[in-house]
PDB file of C-alpha atoms and ligand atoms in Angstrom:
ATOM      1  CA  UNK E   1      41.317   2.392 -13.769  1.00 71.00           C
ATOM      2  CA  UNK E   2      43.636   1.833 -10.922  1.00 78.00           C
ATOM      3  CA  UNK E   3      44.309   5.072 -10.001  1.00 94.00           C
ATOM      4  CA  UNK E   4      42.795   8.677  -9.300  1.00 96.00           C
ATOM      5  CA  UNK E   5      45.397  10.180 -11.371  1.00 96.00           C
ATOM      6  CA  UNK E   6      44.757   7.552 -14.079  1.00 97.00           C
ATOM      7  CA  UNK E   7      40.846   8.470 -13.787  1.00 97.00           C
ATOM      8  CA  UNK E   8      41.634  12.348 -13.731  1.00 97.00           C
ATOM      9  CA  UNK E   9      44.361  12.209 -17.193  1.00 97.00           C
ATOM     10  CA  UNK E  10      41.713   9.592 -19.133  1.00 98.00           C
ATOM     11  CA  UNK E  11      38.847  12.499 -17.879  1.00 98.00           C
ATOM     12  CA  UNK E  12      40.669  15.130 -19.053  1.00 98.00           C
ATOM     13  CA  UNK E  13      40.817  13.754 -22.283  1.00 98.00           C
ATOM     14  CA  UNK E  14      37.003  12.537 -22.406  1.00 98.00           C
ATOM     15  CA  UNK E  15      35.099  13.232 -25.896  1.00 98.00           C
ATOM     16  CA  UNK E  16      31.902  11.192 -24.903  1.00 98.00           C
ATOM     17  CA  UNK E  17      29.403  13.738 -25.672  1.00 98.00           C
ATOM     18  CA  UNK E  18      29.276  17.106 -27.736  1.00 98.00           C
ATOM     19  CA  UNK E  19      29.891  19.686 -24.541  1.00 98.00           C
ATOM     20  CA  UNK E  20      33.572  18.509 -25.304  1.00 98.00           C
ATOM     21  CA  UNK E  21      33.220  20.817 -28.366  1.00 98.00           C
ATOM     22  CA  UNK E  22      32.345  23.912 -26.736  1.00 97.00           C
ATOM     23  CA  UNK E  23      33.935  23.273 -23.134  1.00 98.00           C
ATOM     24  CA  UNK E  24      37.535  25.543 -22.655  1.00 98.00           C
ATOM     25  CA  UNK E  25      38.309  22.981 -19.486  1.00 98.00           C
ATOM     26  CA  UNK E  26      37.024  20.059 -18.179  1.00 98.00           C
ATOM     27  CA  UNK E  27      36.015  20.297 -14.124  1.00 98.00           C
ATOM     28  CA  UNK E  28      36.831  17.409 -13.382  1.00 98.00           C
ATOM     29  CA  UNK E  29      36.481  18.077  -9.097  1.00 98.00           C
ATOM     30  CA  UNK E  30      38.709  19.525  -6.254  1.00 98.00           C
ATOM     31  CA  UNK E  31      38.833  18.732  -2.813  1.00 98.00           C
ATOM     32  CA  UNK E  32      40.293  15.637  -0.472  1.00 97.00           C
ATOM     33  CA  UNK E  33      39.767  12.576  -2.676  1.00 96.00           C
ATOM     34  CA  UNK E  34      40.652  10.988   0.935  1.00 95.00           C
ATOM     35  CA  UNK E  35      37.615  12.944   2.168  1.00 97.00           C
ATOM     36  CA  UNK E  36      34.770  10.837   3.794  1.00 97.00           C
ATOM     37  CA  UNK E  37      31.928  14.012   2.308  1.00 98.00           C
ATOM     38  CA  UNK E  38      31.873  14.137  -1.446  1.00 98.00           C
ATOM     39  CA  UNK E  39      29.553  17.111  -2.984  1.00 98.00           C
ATOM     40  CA  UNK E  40      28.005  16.528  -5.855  1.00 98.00           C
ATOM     41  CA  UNK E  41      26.495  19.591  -7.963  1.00 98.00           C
ATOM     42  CA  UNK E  42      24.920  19.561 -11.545  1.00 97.00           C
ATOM     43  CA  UNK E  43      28.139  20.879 -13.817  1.00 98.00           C
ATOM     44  CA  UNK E  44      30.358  23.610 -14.641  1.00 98.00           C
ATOM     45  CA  UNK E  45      28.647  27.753 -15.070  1.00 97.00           C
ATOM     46  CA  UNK E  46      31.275  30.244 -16.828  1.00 97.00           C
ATOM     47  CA  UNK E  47      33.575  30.485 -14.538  1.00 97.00           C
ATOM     48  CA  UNK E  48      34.351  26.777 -13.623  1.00 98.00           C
ATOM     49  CA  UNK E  49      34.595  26.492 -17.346  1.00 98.00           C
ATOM     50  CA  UNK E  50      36.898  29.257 -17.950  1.00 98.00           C
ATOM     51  CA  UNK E  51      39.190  27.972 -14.053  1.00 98.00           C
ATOM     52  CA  UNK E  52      38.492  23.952 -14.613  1.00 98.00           C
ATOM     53  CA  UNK E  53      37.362  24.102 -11.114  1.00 98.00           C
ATOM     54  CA  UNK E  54      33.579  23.320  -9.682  1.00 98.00           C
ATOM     55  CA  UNK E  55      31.841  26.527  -8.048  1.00 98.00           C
ATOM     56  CA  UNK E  56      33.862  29.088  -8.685  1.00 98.00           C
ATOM     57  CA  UNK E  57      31.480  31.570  -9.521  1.00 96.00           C
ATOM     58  CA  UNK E  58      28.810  33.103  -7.272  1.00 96.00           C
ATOM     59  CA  UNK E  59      26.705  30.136  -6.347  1.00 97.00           C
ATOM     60  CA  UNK E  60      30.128  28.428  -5.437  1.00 98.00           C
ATOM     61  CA  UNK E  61      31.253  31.527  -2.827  1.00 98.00           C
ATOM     62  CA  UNK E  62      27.740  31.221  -1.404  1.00 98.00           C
ATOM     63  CA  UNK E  63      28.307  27.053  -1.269  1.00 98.00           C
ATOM     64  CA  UNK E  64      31.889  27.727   0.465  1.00 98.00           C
ATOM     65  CA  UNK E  65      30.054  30.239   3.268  1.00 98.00           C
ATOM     66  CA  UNK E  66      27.376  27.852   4.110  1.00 98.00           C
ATOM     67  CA  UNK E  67      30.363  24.763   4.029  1.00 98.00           C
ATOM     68  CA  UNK E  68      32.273  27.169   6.337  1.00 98.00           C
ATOM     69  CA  UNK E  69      29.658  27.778   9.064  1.00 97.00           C
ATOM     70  CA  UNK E  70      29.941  23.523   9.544  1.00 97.00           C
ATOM     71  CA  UNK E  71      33.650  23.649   9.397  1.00 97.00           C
ATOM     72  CA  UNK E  72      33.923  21.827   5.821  1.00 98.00           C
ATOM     73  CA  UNK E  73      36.420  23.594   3.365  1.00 98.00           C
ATOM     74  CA  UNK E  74      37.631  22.533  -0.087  1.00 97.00           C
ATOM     75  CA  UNK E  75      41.297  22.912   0.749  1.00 95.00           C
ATOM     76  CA  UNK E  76      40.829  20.434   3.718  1.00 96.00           C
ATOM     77  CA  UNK E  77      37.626  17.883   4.323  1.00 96.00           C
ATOM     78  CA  UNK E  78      35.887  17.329   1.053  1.00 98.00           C
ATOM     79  CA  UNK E  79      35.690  16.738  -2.244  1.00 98.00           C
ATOM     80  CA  UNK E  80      33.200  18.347  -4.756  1.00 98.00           C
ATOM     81  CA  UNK E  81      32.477  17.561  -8.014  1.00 98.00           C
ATOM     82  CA  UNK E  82      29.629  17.454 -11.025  1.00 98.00           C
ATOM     83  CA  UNK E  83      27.246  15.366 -12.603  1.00 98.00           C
ATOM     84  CA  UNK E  84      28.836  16.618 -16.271  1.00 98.00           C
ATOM     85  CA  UNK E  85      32.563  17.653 -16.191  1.00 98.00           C
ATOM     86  CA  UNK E  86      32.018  20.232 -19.308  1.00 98.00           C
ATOM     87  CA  UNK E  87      29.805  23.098 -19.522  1.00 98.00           C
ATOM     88  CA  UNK E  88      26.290  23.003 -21.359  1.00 97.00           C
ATOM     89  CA  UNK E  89      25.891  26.037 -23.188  1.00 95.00           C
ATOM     90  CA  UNK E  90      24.184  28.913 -21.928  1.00 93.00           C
ATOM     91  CA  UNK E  91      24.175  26.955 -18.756  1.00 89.00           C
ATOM     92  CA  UNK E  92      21.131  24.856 -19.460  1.00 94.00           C
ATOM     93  CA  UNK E  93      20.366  21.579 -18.029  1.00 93.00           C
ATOM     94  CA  UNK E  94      22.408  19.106 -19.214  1.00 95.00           C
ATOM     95  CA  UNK E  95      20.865  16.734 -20.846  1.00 96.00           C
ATOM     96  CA  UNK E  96      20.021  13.249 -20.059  1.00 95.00           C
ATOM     97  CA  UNK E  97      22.057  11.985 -22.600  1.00 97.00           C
ATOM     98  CA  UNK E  98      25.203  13.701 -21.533  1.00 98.00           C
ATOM     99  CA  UNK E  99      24.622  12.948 -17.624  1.00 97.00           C
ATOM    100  CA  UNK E 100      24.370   9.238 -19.345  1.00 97.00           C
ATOM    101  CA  UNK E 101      27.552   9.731 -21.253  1.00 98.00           C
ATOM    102  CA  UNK E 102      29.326  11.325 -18.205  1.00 98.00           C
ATOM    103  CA  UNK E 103      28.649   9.220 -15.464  1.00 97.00           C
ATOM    104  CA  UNK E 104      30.941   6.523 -15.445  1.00 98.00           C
ATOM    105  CA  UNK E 105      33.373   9.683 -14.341  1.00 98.00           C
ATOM    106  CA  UNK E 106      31.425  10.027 -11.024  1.00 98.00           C
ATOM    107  CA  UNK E 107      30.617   6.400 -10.577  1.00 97.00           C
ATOM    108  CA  UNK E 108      34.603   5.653 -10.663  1.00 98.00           C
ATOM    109  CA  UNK E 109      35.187   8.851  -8.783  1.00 98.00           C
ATOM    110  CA  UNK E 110      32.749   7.936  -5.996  1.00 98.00           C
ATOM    111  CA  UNK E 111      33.950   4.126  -6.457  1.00 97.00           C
ATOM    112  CA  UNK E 112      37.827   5.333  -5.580  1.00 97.00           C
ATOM    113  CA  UNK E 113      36.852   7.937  -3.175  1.00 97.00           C
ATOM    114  CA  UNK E 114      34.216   5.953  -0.952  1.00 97.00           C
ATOM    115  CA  UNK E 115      32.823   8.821   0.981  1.00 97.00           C
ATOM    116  CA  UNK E 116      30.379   7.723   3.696  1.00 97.00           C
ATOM    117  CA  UNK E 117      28.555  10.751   3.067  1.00 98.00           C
ATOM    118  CA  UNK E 118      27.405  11.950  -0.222  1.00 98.00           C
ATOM    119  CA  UNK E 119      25.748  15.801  -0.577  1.00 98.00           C
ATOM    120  CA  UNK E 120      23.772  16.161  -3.622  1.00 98.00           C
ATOM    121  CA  UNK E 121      23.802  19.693  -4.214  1.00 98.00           C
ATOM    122  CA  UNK E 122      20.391  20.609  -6.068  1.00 98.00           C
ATOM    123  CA  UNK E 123      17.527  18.762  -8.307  1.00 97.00           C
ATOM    124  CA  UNK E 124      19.924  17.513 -11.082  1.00 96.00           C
ATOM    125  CA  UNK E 125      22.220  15.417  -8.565  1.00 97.00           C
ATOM    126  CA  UNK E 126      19.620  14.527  -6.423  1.00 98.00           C
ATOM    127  CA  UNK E 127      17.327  12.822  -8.998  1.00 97.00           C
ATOM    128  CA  UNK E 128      20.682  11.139 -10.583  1.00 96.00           C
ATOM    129  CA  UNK E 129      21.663   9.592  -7.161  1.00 97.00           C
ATOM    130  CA  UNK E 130      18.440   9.574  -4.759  1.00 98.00           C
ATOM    131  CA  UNK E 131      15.203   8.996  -6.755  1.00 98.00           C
ATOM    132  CA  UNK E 132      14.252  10.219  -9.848  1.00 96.00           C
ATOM    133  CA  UNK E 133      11.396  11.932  -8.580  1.00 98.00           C
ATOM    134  CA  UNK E 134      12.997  14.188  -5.753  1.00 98.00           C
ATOM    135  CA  UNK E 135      11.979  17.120  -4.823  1.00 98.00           C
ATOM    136  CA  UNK E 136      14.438  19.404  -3.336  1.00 98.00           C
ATOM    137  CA  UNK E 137      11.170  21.249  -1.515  1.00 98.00           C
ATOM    138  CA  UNK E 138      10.101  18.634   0.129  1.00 98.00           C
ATOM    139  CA  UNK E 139      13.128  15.999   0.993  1.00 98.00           C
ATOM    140  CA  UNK E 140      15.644  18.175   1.499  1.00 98.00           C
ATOM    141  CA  UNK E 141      18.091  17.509   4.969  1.00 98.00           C
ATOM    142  CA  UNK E 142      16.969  13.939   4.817  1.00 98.00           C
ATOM    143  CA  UNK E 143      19.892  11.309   4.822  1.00 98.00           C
ATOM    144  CA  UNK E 144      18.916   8.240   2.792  1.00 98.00           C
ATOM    145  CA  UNK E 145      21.379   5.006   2.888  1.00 98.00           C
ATOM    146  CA  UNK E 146      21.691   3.456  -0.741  1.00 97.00           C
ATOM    147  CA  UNK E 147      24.391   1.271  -1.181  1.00 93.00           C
ATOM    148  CA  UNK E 148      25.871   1.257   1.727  1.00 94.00           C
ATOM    149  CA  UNK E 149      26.600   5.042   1.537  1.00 97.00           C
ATOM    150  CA  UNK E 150      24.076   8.092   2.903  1.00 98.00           C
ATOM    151  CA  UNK E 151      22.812  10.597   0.413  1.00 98.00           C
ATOM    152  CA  UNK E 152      21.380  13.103   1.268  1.00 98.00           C
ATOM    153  CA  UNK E 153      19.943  16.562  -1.263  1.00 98.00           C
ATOM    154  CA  UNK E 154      19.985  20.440  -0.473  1.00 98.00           C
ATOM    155  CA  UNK E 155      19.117  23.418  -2.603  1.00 98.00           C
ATOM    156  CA  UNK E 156      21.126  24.238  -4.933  1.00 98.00           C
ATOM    157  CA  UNK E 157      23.370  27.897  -3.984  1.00 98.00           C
ATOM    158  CA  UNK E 158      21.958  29.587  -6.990  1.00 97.00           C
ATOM    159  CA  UNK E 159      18.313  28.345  -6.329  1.00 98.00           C
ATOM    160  CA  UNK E 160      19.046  30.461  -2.752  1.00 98.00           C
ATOM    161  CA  UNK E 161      20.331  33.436  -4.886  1.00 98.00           C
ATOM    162  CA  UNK E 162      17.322  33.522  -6.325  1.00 98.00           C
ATOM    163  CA  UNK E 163      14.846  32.856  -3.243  1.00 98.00           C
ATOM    164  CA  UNK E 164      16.979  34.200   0.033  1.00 98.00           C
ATOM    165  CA  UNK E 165      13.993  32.744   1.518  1.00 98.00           C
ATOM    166  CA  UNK E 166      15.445  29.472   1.320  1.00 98.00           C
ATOM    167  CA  UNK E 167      18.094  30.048   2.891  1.00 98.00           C
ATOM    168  CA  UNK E 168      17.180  29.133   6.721  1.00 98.00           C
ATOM    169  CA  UNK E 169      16.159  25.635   5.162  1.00 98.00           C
ATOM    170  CA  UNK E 170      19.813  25.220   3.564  1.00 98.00           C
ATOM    171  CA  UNK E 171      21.886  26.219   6.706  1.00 98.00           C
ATOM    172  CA  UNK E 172      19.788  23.195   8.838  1.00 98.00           C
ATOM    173  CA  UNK E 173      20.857  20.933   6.028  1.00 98.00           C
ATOM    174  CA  UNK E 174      24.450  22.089   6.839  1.00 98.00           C
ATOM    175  CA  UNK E 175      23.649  21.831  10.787  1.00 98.00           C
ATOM    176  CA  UNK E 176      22.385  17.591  10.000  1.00 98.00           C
ATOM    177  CA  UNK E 177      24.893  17.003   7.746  1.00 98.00           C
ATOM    178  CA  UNK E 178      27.856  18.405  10.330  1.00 97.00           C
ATOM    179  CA  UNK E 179      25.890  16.393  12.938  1.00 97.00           C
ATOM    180  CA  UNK E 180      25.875  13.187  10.690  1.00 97.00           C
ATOM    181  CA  UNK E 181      29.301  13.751  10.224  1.00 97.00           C
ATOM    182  CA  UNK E 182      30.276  14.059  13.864  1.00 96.00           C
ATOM    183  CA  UNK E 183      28.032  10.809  14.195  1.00 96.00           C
ATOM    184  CA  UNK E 184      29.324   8.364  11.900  1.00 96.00           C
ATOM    185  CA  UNK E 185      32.757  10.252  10.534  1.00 94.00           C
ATOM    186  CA  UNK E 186      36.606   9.085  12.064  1.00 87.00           C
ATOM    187  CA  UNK E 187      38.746  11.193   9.925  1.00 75.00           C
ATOM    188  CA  UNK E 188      39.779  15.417  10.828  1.00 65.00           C
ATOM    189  CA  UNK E 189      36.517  16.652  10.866  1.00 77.00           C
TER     190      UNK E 189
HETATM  191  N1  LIG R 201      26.749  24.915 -10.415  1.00 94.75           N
HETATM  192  C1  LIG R 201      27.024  23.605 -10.306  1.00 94.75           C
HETATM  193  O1  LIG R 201      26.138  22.781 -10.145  1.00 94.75           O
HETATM  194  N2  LIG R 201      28.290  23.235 -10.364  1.00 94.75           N
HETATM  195  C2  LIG R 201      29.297  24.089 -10.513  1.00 94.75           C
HETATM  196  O2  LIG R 201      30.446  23.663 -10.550  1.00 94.75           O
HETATM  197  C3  LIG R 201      28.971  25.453 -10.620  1.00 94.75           C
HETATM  198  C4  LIG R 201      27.701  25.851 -10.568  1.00 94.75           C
END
């Protein structure tokens, strides 16, 4: 794939796994592919289904305020995207099998955009591209280089909908990751 319009049109047209069947759009991201901060979240709710565009419904206008308070907007400095690029019905998990099946998406999209900064938004991301046993509890705000690249997981907006409590830990996740980016970022930030 040479280019990220090539990537997007073959994307568009993926029929890897089954959510193909019961998807009405595929998300395939939104953002700055020039961006040097690439978000990664799990995969498309109702609404990104229904708009073809990653959090879109409530957990996304949460993740847009907290992005705000660091100065990071969709329309401008980043990219965001999924782990799966269809929805799983009834918004469960998806499964291992379709992560497996939709990851060479990501991989190419990461590959082309080569952010230095990568946010895994929630469990599912973080486990894909951290370790496979992290815990969002316990290793959240932490940057860890792999490949060249630093990862680093927060909770997931509709995790805080569900525990406000949360939601001091998430906003110091924004505060390191804006000053990682004024550390080790050259483009408008
Ligand atoms: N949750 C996600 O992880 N991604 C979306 O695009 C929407 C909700």
């Amino acid at each position: 794939m040479n280019s990220w319009a090539e990537l997007k049109s073959s994307c568009m047209d993926c029929h890897k796994c089954p959510l193909a069947d019961t998807r009405t759009n595929v998300v395939f991201g939104v953002g700055n592919e020039n961006a040097e901060v690439m978000f990664i979240g799990e995969g498309p709710g109702q609404q990104e289904d229904l708009k073809g565009e990653p959090f879109v419904g409530r957990s996304g206008q949460l993740l847009d305020k907290l992005m705000a308070t660091v100065d990071l907007y969709r329309d401008k400095n980043i990219y965001i995207a999924n782990i799966v690029k269809c929805r799983p019905p009834q918004n469960r998990d998806p499964l291992p099998e379709e992560q497996e099946a939709c990851a060479g998406w990501l991989d190419a999209q990461i590959k082309m955009m080569n952010p230095k900064i990568v946010v895994c938004v929630g469990r599912i991301a973080a486990q894909r591209y951290i370790s496979k046993d992290f815990k969002v509890t316990k290793e959240h705000g932490v940057f860890y280089e792999i490949d060249g690249r630093l990862f680093m997981g927060t909770y997931h907006p509709a995790s805080l909908l569900r525990n406000p409590r949360q939601k001091p830990d998430a906003f110091e996740d924004f505060i390191a990751l804006r000053d990682k980016i004024n550390e080790i970022c050259e483009r408008t930030y």
